[in-house]
Amino acid sequence: MSGGNHYAHTAMAAEAVFDPIGRLVLRPVPDGSATSVWVLDTHTETACVEDAARALDLTGVYNAVAVESSDATLPAPVSAVVYQSDGPLRWQSGFHRVRRFASPVLRTPEACQAAGLTILARSQIFAQQVEPTVTPNPALDAGDTVTLAIDGVPSGARVLSELTVSLDA
């Protein structure tokens, strides 16, 4: 998208995408909080994962968020800082990436902390990339939330960013 349209859909936390039959639709930006539509696993009778490659991409990822109110009418400054405390993206020596955010809507430390936790989670949702080779499921679409239960990969909800169906036999 270009110009004002990009900013309009970003401001309302939505994205414009083409659905499987070619219609342009506006939908909420996937953040991994939706109900999982499928389980990708390797250790059950109905396992669908044949192989999985993993990577960590730190582009656009933060492991701390400093949030403050930009409301000049407040009698004292209001702010909060949240850190990633565990996992490969935890706040540690050598890896410090701080995102700063300010909004006049945030008027309490609790509101600042809640906003910081949301921004931190959204920043990290696409950092851990997993590329499983699975049994095809025609009901899946990019943006769907799935649950990973793959040996050697941190389990939990993930957002599908793309799907590729091989035409090889």
Short mmCIF file of the C-alpha atoms (twelve columns), coordinates in Angstrom:
data_MODEL
# 
_entry.id   MODEL 
# 
loop_
_atom_site.group_PDB 
_atom_site.id 
_atom_site.type_symbol 
_atom_site.label_atom_id 
_atom_site.label_alt_id 
_atom_site.label_comp_id 
_atom_site.label_asym_id 
_atom_site.label_seq_id 
_atom_site.Cartn_x 
_atom_site.Cartn_y 
_atom_site.Cartn_z 
_atom_site.pdbx_PDB_model_num 
ATOM 1   C CA . MET A 1   0.000   0.000   0.000  1 
ATOM 2   C CA . SER A 2   1.140   3.520   -0.516 1 
ATOM 3   C CA . GLY A 3   0.761   6.920   1.041  1 
ATOM 4   C CA . GLY A 4   -2.156  7.570   3.364  1 
ATOM 5   C CA . ASN A 5   -3.703  4.126   2.862  1 
ATOM 6   C CA . HIS A 6   -0.690  2.468   4.487  1 
ATOM 7   C CA . TYR A 7   -0.949  4.723   7.521  1 
ATOM 8   C CA . ALA A 8   -4.731  4.350   7.766  1 
ATOM 9   C CA . HIS A 9   -4.710  0.554   7.908  1 
ATOM 10  C CA . THR A 10  -1.673  0.492   10.232 1 
ATOM 11  C CA . ALA A 11  -3.339  2.928   12.650 1 
ATOM 12  C CA . MET A 12  -6.418  0.726   12.945 1 
ATOM 13  C CA . ALA A 13  -4.349  -2.461  13.459 1 
ATOM 14  C CA . ALA A 14  -5.564  -4.052  10.232 1 
ATOM 15  C CA . GLU A 15  -3.989  -5.331  7.041  1 
ATOM 16  C CA . ALA A 16  -5.251  -5.516  3.485  1 
ATOM 17  C CA . VAL A 17  -4.755  -8.975  1.942  1 
ATOM 18  C CA . PHE A 18  -6.161  -11.055 -0.868 1 
ATOM 19  C CA . ASP A 19  -8.135  -14.082 0.302  1 
ATOM 20  C CA . PRO A 20  -7.842  -17.517 -1.378 1 
ATOM 21  C CA . ILE A 21  -10.458 -16.639 -4.016 1 
ATOM 22  C CA . GLY A 22  -8.862  -13.310 -4.919 1 
ATOM 23  C CA . ARG A 23  -10.989 -10.782 -3.005 1 
ATOM 24  C CA . LEU A 24  -9.229  -7.877  -1.279 1 
ATOM 25  C CA . VAL A 25  -10.187 -8.008  2.405  1 
ATOM 26  C CA . LEU A 26  -9.314  -5.906  5.440  1 
ATOM 27  C CA . ARG A 27  -8.650  -8.064  8.517  1 
ATOM 28  C CA . PRO A 28  -7.053  -7.615  11.950 1 
ATOM 29  C CA . VAL A 29  -3.260  -7.887  11.960 1 
ATOM 30  C CA . PRO A 30  -2.480  -11.443 13.139 1 
ATOM 31  C CA . ASP A 31  -0.695  -11.391 16.500 1 
ATOM 32  C CA . GLY A 32  -0.887  -15.034 17.618 1 
ATOM 33  C CA . SER A 33  -3.707  -14.426 20.095 1 
ATOM 34  C CA . ALA A 34  -6.465  -15.932 17.923 1 
ATOM 35  C CA . THR A 35  -7.715  -19.455 18.579 1 
ATOM 36  C CA . SER A 36  -5.479  -22.040 16.943 1 
ATOM 37  C CA . VAL A 37  -6.999  -23.624 13.847 1 
ATOM 38  C CA . TRP A 38  -4.586  -26.581 13.560 1 
ATOM 39  C CA . VAL A 39  -1.856  -28.368 15.512 1 
ATOM 40  C CA . LEU A 40  1.476   -29.012 13.802 1 
ATOM 41  C CA . ASP A 41  3.059   -31.881 15.708 1 
ATOM 42  C CA . THR A 42  5.653   -34.628 15.414 1 
ATOM 43  C CA . HIS A 43  4.898   -36.956 18.319 1 
ATOM 44  C CA . THR A 44  1.307   -38.188 18.104 1 
ATOM 45  C CA . GLU A 45  -0.520  -40.832 16.077 1 
ATOM 46  C CA . THR A 46  -1.915  -38.160 13.786 1 
ATOM 47  C CA . ALA A 47  1.373   -36.241 13.406 1 
ATOM 48  C CA . CYS A 48  1.453   -34.116 10.259 1 
ATOM 49  C CA . VAL A 49  4.998   -32.677 10.372 1 
ATOM 50  C CA . GLU A 50  7.636   -34.470 8.318  1 
ATOM 51  C CA . ASP A 51  10.536  -32.031 8.914  1 
ATOM 52  C CA . ALA A 52  11.133  -28.545 10.331 1 
ATOM 53  C CA . ALA A 53  13.844  -25.933 9.829  1 
ATOM 54  C CA . ARG A 54  14.160  -23.021 12.257 1 
ATOM 55  C CA . ALA A 55  15.787  -19.604 12.229 1 
ATOM 56  C CA . LEU A 56  15.853  -16.456 14.354 1 
ATOM 57  C CA . ASP A 57  15.480  -13.098 12.601 1 
ATOM 58  C CA . LEU A 58  16.071  -10.082 14.841 1 
ATOM 59  C CA . THR A 59  15.044  -7.471  12.254 1 
ATOM 60  C CA . GLY A 60  12.496  -5.176  13.898 1 
ATOM 61  C CA . VAL A 61  12.590  -7.112  17.189 1 
ATOM 62  C CA . TYR A 62  12.833  -5.451  20.586 1 
ATOM 63  C CA . ASN A 63  13.481  -7.075  23.945 1 
ATOM 64  C CA . ALA A 64  12.471  -4.052  26.033 1 
ATOM 65  C CA . VAL A 65  9.814   -1.380  25.646 1 
ATOM 66  C CA . ALA A 66  9.853   1.993   27.421 1 
ATOM 67  C CA . VAL A 67  6.381   3.532   27.463 1 
ATOM 68  C CA . GLU A 68  5.356   6.965   28.698 1 
ATOM 69  C CA . SER A 69  2.338   9.186   28.659 1 
ATOM 70  C CA . SER A 70  2.590   12.217  26.401 1 
ATOM 71  C CA . ASP A 71  -0.377  13.875  28.118 1 
ATOM 72  C CA . ALA A 72  0.979   17.261  29.259 1 
ATOM 73  C CA . THR A 73  -1.983  17.786  31.623 1 
ATOM 74  C CA . LEU A 74  -0.860  15.050  34.054 1 
ATOM 75  C CA . PRO A 75  0.611   16.379  37.326 1 
ATOM 76  C CA . ALA A 76  3.618   13.991  37.203 1 
ATOM 77  C CA . PRO A 77  5.311   11.881  34.513 1 
ATOM 78  C CA . VAL A 78  3.749   8.446   33.977 1 
ATOM 79  C CA . SER A 79  5.822   5.622   32.493 1 
ATOM 80  C CA . ALA A 80  6.756   1.946   32.598 1 
ATOM 81  C CA . VAL A 81  9.482   -0.288  31.180 1 
ATOM 82  C CA . VAL A 82  8.977   -3.965  30.319 1 
ATOM 83  C CA . TYR A 83  11.720  -6.486  29.481 1 
ATOM 84  C CA . GLN A 84  11.781  -9.925  27.886 1 
ATOM 85  C CA . SER A 85  12.997  -12.054 30.805 1 
ATOM 86  C CA . ASP A 86  13.412  -15.484 29.199 1 
ATOM 87  C CA . GLY A 87  13.994  -17.300 25.927 1 
ATOM 88  C CA . PRO A 88  16.452  -16.513 23.149 1 
ATOM 89  C CA . LEU A 89  15.313  -12.871 22.990 1 
ATOM 90  C CA . ARG A 90  15.723  -12.158 26.722 1 
ATOM 91  C CA . TRP A 91  17.360  -8.953  27.947 1 
ATOM 92  C CA . GLN A 92  21.017  -9.925  28.380 1 
ATOM 93  C CA . SER A 93  24.452  -8.427  27.982 1 
ATOM 94  C CA . GLY A 94  25.130  -7.796  24.316 1 
ATOM 95  C CA . PHE A 95  21.498  -7.862  23.161 1 
ATOM 96  C CA . HIS A 96  19.660  -4.701  24.136 1 
ATOM 97  C CA . ARG A 97  17.026  -3.343  21.793 1 
ATOM 98  C CA . VAL A 98  14.676  -0.820  23.325 1 
ATOM 99  C CA . ARG A 99  11.519  0.438   21.662 1 
ATOM 100 C CA . ARG A 100 10.227  3.760   22.925 1 
ATOM 101 C CA . PHE A 101 6.527   4.556   22.749 1 
ATOM 102 C CA . ALA A 102 4.457   7.513   23.929 1 
ATOM 103 C CA . SER A 103 0.718   8.194   23.841 1 
ATOM 104 C CA . PRO A 104 -1.591  10.739  25.479 1 
ATOM 105 C CA . VAL A 105 -4.129  7.940   26.049 1 
ATOM 106 C CA . LEU A 106 -1.870  6.247   28.612 1 
ATOM 107 C CA . ARG A 107 -2.510  7.999   31.930 1 
ATOM 108 C CA . THR A 108 -1.425  5.428   34.558 1 
ATOM 109 C CA . PRO A 109 1.667   3.239   35.088 1 
ATOM 110 C CA . GLU A 110 -0.569  0.177   34.706 1 
ATOM 111 C CA . ALA A 111 -1.802  1.358   31.296 1 
ATOM 112 C CA . CYS A 112 1.802   2.042   30.240 1 
ATOM 113 C CA . GLN A 113 2.869   -1.433  31.364 1 
ATOM 114 C CA . ALA A 114 -0.029  -3.117  29.544 1 
ATOM 115 C CA . ALA A 115 0.819   -1.210  26.358 1 
ATOM 116 C CA . GLY A 116 4.486   -2.165  26.734 1 
ATOM 117 C CA . LEU A 117 3.666   -5.871  27.117 1 
ATOM 118 C CA . THR A 118 1.487   -5.768  23.996 1 
ATOM 119 C CA . ILE A 119 4.142   -3.969  21.933 1 
ATOM 120 C CA . LEU A 120 6.840   -6.379  23.159 1 
ATOM 121 C CA . ALA A 121 4.772   -9.442  22.243 1 
ATOM 122 C CA . ARG A 122 3.904   -8.080  18.792 1 
ATOM 123 C CA . SER A 123 7.543   -7.204  18.137 1 
ATOM 124 C CA . GLN A 124 8.640   -10.771 18.854 1 
ATOM 125 C CA . ILE A 125 5.845   -12.752 17.201 1 
ATOM 126 C CA . PHE A 126 7.681   -13.049 13.865 1 
ATOM 127 C CA . ALA A 127 11.257  -13.322 15.215 1 
ATOM 128 C CA . GLN A 128 11.330  -17.097 15.551 1 
ATOM 129 C CA . GLN A 129 10.821  -18.565 12.131 1 
ATOM 130 C CA . VAL A 130 9.891   -22.215 11.737 1 
ATOM 131 C CA . GLU A 131 9.517   -23.792 8.301  1 
ATOM 132 C CA . PRO A 132 7.780   -27.138 8.752  1 
ATOM 133 C CA . THR A 133 7.184   -29.592 5.949  1 
ATOM 134 C CA . VAL A 134 3.677   -30.853 6.645  1 
ATOM 135 C CA . THR A 135 0.811   -32.800 5.158  1 
ATOM 136 C CA . PRO A 136 -1.115  -30.252 3.042  1 
ATOM 137 C CA . ASN A 137 -4.211  -28.726 4.627  1 
ATOM 138 C CA . PRO A 138 -6.279  -26.709 2.120  1 
ATOM 139 C CA . ALA A 139 -8.189  -25.009 4.950  1 
ATOM 140 C CA . LEU A 140 -5.080  -23.089 6.119  1 
ATOM 141 C CA . ASP A 141 -4.321  -19.544 5.003  1 
ATOM 142 C CA . ALA A 142 -1.565  -17.033 5.693  1 
ATOM 143 C CA . GLY A 143 -2.445  -15.191 8.890  1 
ATOM 144 C CA . ASP A 144 -3.980  -18.255 10.576 1 
ATOM 145 C CA . THR A 145 -2.841  -19.095 14.096 1 
ATOM 146 C CA . VAL A 146 -1.572  -22.662 14.552 1 
ATOM 147 C CA . THR A 147 -0.114  -24.494 17.539 1 
ATOM 148 C CA . LEU A 148 3.396   -25.936 17.232 1 
ATOM 149 C CA . ALA A 149 4.288   -29.152 19.034 1 
ATOM 150 C CA . ILE A 150 7.475   -30.006 17.132 1 
ATOM 151 C CA . ASP A 151 10.441  -31.699 18.797 1 
ATOM 152 C CA . GLY A 152 13.314  -29.231 19.227 1 
ATOM 153 C CA . VAL A 153 11.158  -26.146 18.590 1 
ATOM 154 C CA . PRO A 154 9.606   -23.999 21.347 1 
ATOM 155 C CA . SER A 155 5.922   -24.972 21.435 1 
ATOM 156 C CA . GLY A 156 3.020   -22.573 21.366 1 
ATOM 157 C CA . ALA A 157 0.910   -20.443 19.070 1 
ATOM 158 C CA . ARG A 158 2.402   -19.186 15.805 1 
ATOM 159 C CA . VAL A 159 1.078   -17.105 12.915 1 
ATOM 160 C CA . LEU A 160 1.427   -18.536 9.405  1 
ATOM 161 C CA . SER A 161 3.118   -15.924 7.231  1 
ATOM 162 C CA . GLU A 162 2.964   -17.912 3.998  1 
ATOM 163 C CA . LEU A 163 2.086   -21.322 2.625  1 
ATOM 164 C CA . THR A 164 3.725   -23.151 -0.240 1 
ATOM 165 C CA . VAL A 165 2.210   -26.242 -1.810 1 
ATOM 166 C CA . SER A 166 4.662   -28.268 -3.837 1 
ATOM 167 C CA . LEU A 167 3.406   -29.754 -7.065 1 
ATOM 168 C CA . ASP A 168 6.122   -32.416 -7.028 1 
ATOM 169 C CA . ALA A 169 4.932   -35.982 -6.707 1 
# 
